[in-house]
C-alpha cells in the first residue's frame, strides 16, 4: 500500500431515513479521518432512480448537522473532486464501462428483462437457480456471442442493453479486510454483475469504484452488508489497473436480544428510535421516531453509538467527539455484531444531563415549564435543575421531577396519604409550622439542623415527621432532599403549603 493521503467517505443512497447503523458507519469514518489528519467526504449515491425517496437526502444532511459530524468535502461543502452527487456525475461513468469493454473485461448484453425472467422461471421449475455467469453467458444474447457486426447493428438501432462485467474464471480472489483479515472467494461462484444499465446510469458497483478512485479514497469503511460485493470491487480495481483502497467492513448492529439485525420494527415494538431524526414516509405518511425528537443530546447519541462496536481499550465510556477521535483505532472495532441496548442509550443521555451546565439545562427546560403555563425566573430554574437533574434521563422528564418547585400541590397522592398521614401528623405539622415561622435563616442546613433538633427533643420519629412534611410540600413522596426544597421555595411558600395541607388532610381519626 502506497503512502496515500487519508481520504474516507460516507456514501449513502437516499432511499429513506438514515438508520443509526449508518450514522455509526459515518462516525467511524469521521473518527478515522480525524485521528490521522485525513479528509472525510459525503457522497450521495443516487444512481438507482427506482429507489429515490423525496426528502431523504435533506434528511441525511440534517441528521449529520444535528449530530455535529462535519464533512471536509461533499454535497454540502463542495471540494476539488466534485460533484459529489452521482446523478450529477452521470456523464463520467459510461467511458469507464466502455474502457472495460474495449479491454475485453466487460460486454454488452441485450437480453431483455422478459427473456431473463422467463429463464429464471424455467430454471426454478427444474429446482435450479439461473445465474448470468461464465457458463451461461455463452448461450445468451451478448457481445461475446454475437459477431461484432451484429453487436454494432444492435447498438446503432438503439436496442436497449446493459454492460456486464466478465467475471474471470477459476480465480481465487484474495481480499484483505482491516477488521476481518484475509477473506478469499472463488470467482466461479460469482456472477457477471451489471455495471451499466439500460437507463444510461451506472449501477452502484461501477459508480462506487469509479468515484472512490477519482476521489482518491484511501480507505473504504462501510457496513458488513457490502462484504459480498467486495470480490467484485477488488476485481474491478484490477480490471481498471487501479490501486484499490483498503477495506474495513463493520459488523452489524444487533437487536437487543442479539438475534439478528436491528430493524425499525424492533424500535416500534420496544419503544426506542432507530433513526437519528424523526421521519415521515412521504408515501405512507407513517412517522418513525428519532433520537432528536425523543430528547437525546446529540453528543450523548454519538457517544453511545461510538461504543457500539468500538472500545478504547480501557474503562472509559464518556467521550467528546475530539476525545473519541484521539482514542479511535480501527483495530479496536470488534468482529462480531454489537447488541443495541436501549437502557444504555438512556444512561448515556443521563450522563450528559449531569455533565451539562445548570444554566444551559435551565434554558433547555424553560420551554417545558412555559408549556405548563408557568412563568419562571431563569435563575430559579437553574437552581431547581441543579437539585433534580440527577433524577432524570431527559430534559422533558425534569418537569415530572420538579413541578412542585413551581406550584403548590393541587392534590395529595392518595396512597401516600393513606400510608404516611398518621394520627400524630396533624399536631406535629401544626407545631412544625410554628417552628419554621420563627426561622429567619431559611438555608437548607439551618432549617435541617433546627428541625432535627426539634424532632429529637420531642422524640418524634424522623420518618413519620419527614414523610408527612414532604407530603404537604410536594403532594407526593418524591423529590430531592426536603430541606433543599423548602430553602428554594422559601419560608412564606413553605408555610402556605403547610397551612393548605393541614386544612386539606385534617386530623386522621
Ligand atoms: N451507497 C451504498 C450504501 O447505501 C454505499 C456502500 C459503500 O460504502 O460502498 O450504503
PDB file of N, CA, C and O and ligand atoms in Angstrom, residues 9-15 25 43-46 51 86 204 208 212 220-223 225-226 233 247, ligand 1:
ATOM      1  N   UNK A   9     -14.827   8.176   2.952  1.00  0.00           N
ATOM      2  CA  UNK A   9     -16.103   8.766   2.555  1.00  0.00           C
ATOM      3  C   UNK A   9     -17.257   8.007   3.178  1.00  0.00           C
ATOM      4  O   UNK A   9     -17.166   6.827   3.514  1.00  0.00           O
ATOM      5  N   UNK A  10     -18.372   8.719   3.343  1.00  0.00           N
ATOM      6  CA  UNK A  10     -19.626   8.061   3.666  1.00  0.00           C
ATOM      7  C   UNK A  10     -20.471   8.264   2.419  1.00  0.00           C
ATOM      8  O   UNK A  10     -20.554   9.376   1.901  1.00  0.00           O
ATOM      9  N   UNK A  11     -21.060   7.157   1.951  1.00  0.00           N
ATOM     10  CA  UNK A  11     -21.691   7.221   0.625  1.00  0.00           C
ATOM     11  C   UNK A  11     -23.125   6.685   0.661  1.00  0.00           C
ATOM     12  O   UNK A  11     -23.424   5.649   0.075  1.00  0.00           O
ATOM     13  N   UNK A  12     -24.014   7.363   1.359  1.00  0.00           N
ATOM     14  CA  UNK A  12     -25.375   6.834   1.477  1.00  0.00           C
ATOM     15  C   UNK A  12     -26.182   6.951   0.190  1.00  0.00           C
ATOM     16  O   UNK A  12     -25.921   7.836  -0.627  1.00  0.00           O
ATOM     17  N   UNK A  13     -27.127   6.046   0.045  1.00  0.00           N
ATOM     18  CA  UNK A  13     -28.100   6.150  -1.036  1.00  0.00           C
ATOM     19  C   UNK A  13     -29.358   6.750  -0.414  1.00  0.00           C
ATOM     20  O   UNK A  13     -29.830   6.242   0.604  1.00  0.00           O
ATOM     21  N   UNK A  14     -29.879   7.821  -0.985  1.00  0.00           N
ATOM     22  CA  UNK A  14     -31.029   8.488  -0.355  1.00  0.00           C
ATOM     23  C   UNK A  14     -32.337   7.746  -0.597  1.00  0.00           C
ATOM     24  O   UNK A  14     -33.212   8.219  -1.300  1.00  0.00           O
ATOM     25  N   UNK A  15     -32.452   6.571   0.007  1.00  0.00           N
ATOM     26  CA  UNK A  15     -33.629   5.728  -0.232  1.00  0.00           C
ATOM     27  C   UNK A  15     -34.576   5.738   0.963  1.00  0.00           C
ATOM     28  O   UNK A  15     -35.514   4.956   1.024  1.00  0.00           O
ATOM     29  N   UNK A  25     -21.509   4.096  10.951  1.00  0.00           N
ATOM     30  CA  UNK A  25     -20.519   3.951   9.875  1.00  0.00           C
ATOM     31  C   UNK A  25     -19.879   5.302   9.556  1.00  0.00           C
ATOM     32  O   UNK A  25     -18.654   5.418   9.458  1.00  0.00           O
ATOM     33  N   UNK A  43     -20.641  11.613  -0.025  1.00  0.00           N
ATOM     34  CA  UNK A  43     -21.019  11.424  -1.436  1.00  0.00           C
ATOM     35  C   UNK A  43     -22.410  10.803  -1.469  1.00  0.00           C
ATOM     36  O   UNK A  43     -22.676   9.835  -0.759  1.00  0.00           O
ATOM     37  N   UNK A  44     -23.267  11.344  -2.264  1.00  0.00           N
ATOM     38  CA  UNK A  44     -24.627  10.814  -2.365  1.00  0.00           C
ATOM     39  C   UNK A  44     -24.693   9.850  -3.543  1.00  0.00           C
ATOM     40  O   UNK A  44     -24.399  10.224  -4.680  1.00  0.00           O
ATOM     41  N   UNK A  45     -25.057   8.615  -3.273  1.00  0.00           N
ATOM     42  CA  UNK A  45     -25.105   7.589  -4.326  1.00  0.00           C
ATOM     43  C   UNK A  45     -26.555   7.369  -4.750  1.00  0.00           C
ATOM     44  O   UNK A  45     -27.276   6.549  -4.184  1.00  0.00           O
ATOM     45  N   UNK A  46     -26.955   8.142  -5.734  1.00  0.00           N
ATOM     46  CA  UNK A  46     -28.361   8.143  -6.133  1.00  0.00           C
ATOM     47  C   UNK A  46     -28.538   7.689  -7.577  1.00  0.00           C
ATOM     48  O   UNK A  46     -29.307   8.280  -8.328  1.00  0.00           O
ATOM     49  N   UNK A  51     -35.312   3.770  -6.676  1.00  0.00           N
ATOM     50  CA  UNK A  51     -35.377   3.773  -5.217  1.00  0.00           C
ATOM     51  C   UNK A  51     -35.325   5.179  -4.613  1.00  0.00           C
ATOM     52  O   UNK A  51     -35.163   5.346  -3.410  1.00  0.00           O
ATOM     53  N   UNK A  86     -23.901  11.424  -7.339  1.00  0.00           N
ATOM     54  CA  UNK A  86     -23.653  10.607  -8.529  1.00  0.00           C
ATOM     55  C   UNK A  86     -24.557  10.959  -9.703  1.00  0.00           C
ATOM     56  O   UNK A  86     -24.127  10.878 -10.853  1.00  0.00           O
ATOM     57  N   UNK A 204     -24.606   0.696  -8.841  1.00  0.00           N
ATOM     58  CA  UNK A 204     -23.849   1.040  -7.640  1.00  0.00           C
ATOM     59  C   UNK A 204     -22.395   0.621  -7.774  1.00  0.00           C
ATOM     60  O   UNK A 204     -21.475   1.394  -7.491  1.00  0.00           O
ATOM     61  N   UNK A 208     -19.534   3.384  -7.724  1.00  0.00           N
ATOM     62  CA  UNK A 208     -18.832   3.366  -6.441  1.00  0.00           C
ATOM     63  C   UNK A 208     -17.316   3.251  -6.635  1.00  0.00           C
ATOM     64  O   UNK A 208     -16.531   3.982  -6.037  1.00  0.00           O
ATOM     65  N   UNK A 212     -14.713   6.232  -6.013  1.00  0.00           N
ATOM     66  CA  UNK A 212     -13.692   6.065  -4.978  1.00  0.00           C
ATOM     67  C   UNK A 212     -12.302   6.284  -5.582  1.00  0.00           C
ATOM     68  O   UNK A 212     -11.426   6.867  -4.959  1.00  0.00           O
ATOM     69  N   UNK A 220     -11.998   2.368   2.544  1.00  0.00           N
ATOM     70  CA  UNK A 220     -13.449   2.244   2.456  1.00  0.00           C
ATOM     71  C   UNK A 220     -13.916   1.551   3.738  1.00  0.00           C
ATOM     72  O   UNK A 220     -13.623   0.381   3.963  1.00  0.00           O
ATOM     73  N   UNK A 221     -14.590   2.330   4.572  1.00  0.00           N
ATOM     74  CA  UNK A 221     -15.098   1.775   5.831  1.00  0.00           C
ATOM     75  C   UNK A 221     -16.612   1.772   5.699  1.00  0.00           C
ATOM     76  O   UNK A 221     -17.231   2.830   5.573  1.00  0.00           O
ATOM     77  N   UNK A 222     -17.203   0.597   5.662  1.00  0.00           N
ATOM     78  CA  UNK A 222     -18.645   0.524   5.393  1.00  0.00           C
ATOM     79  C   UNK A 222     -19.240  -0.690   6.085  1.00  0.00           C
ATOM     80  O   UNK A 222     -18.532  -1.501   6.687  1.00  0.00           O
ATOM     81  N   UNK A 223     -20.561  -0.806   5.984  1.00  0.00           N
ATOM     82  CA  UNK A 223     -21.268  -1.872   6.681  1.00  0.00           C
ATOM     83  C   UNK A 223     -20.972  -3.256   6.108  1.00  0.00           C
ATOM     84  O   UNK A 223     -20.647  -3.402   4.928  1.00  0.00           O
ATOM     85  N   UNK A 225     -22.870  -5.484   5.254  1.00  0.00           N
ATOM     86  CA  UNK A 225     -23.747  -5.937   4.166  1.00  0.00           C
ATOM     87  C   UNK A 225     -23.091  -5.764   2.800  1.00  0.00           C
ATOM     88  O   UNK A 225     -23.553  -6.303   1.809  1.00  0.00           O
ATOM     89  N   UNK A 226     -21.987  -5.020   2.736  1.00  0.00           N
ATOM     90  CA  UNK A 226     -21.296  -4.825   1.461  1.00  0.00           C
ATOM     91  C   UNK A 226     -20.153  -5.807   1.256  1.00  0.00           C
ATOM     92  O   UNK A 226     -19.512  -5.810   0.207  1.00  0.00           O
ATOM     93  N   UNK A 233     -15.637  -5.781  -6.382  1.00  0.00           N
ATOM     94  CA  UNK A 233     -14.972  -4.485  -6.334  1.00  0.00           C
ATOM     95  C   UNK A 233     -13.457  -4.634  -6.517  1.00  0.00           C
ATOM     96  O   UNK A 233     -12.836  -3.898  -7.271  1.00  0.00           O
ATOM     97  N   UNK A 247      -9.907  -1.854   2.768  1.00  0.00           N
ATOM     98  CA  UNK A 247     -11.309  -2.035   3.142  1.00  0.00           C
ATOM     99  C   UNK A 247     -11.458  -2.414   4.611  1.00  0.00           C
ATOM    100  O   UNK A 247     -10.606  -3.116   5.167  1.00  0.00           O
TER     101      UNK A 247
HETATM  102  N1  LIG B   1     -24.432   3.540  -1.404  1.00  0.00           N
HETATM  103  C1  LIG B   1     -24.034   2.480  -0.543  1.00  0.00           C
HETATM  104  C2  LIG B   1     -24.986   2.483   0.658  1.00  0.00           C
HETATM  105  O1  LIG B   1     -26.044   2.974   0.530  1.00  0.00           O
HETATM  106  C3  LIG B   1     -22.596   2.681  -0.133  1.00  0.00           C
HETATM  107  C4  LIG B   1     -21.851   1.451   0.210  1.00  0.00           C
HETATM  108  C5  LIG B   1     -20.375   1.747   0.284  1.00  0.00           C
HETATM  109  O2  LIG B   1     -19.979   2.454   1.214  1.00  0.00           O
HETATM  110  O3  LIG B   1     -19.642   1.307  -0.577  1.00  0.00           O
HETATM  111  O4  LIG B   1     -24.703   2.036   1.728  1.00  0.00           O
END
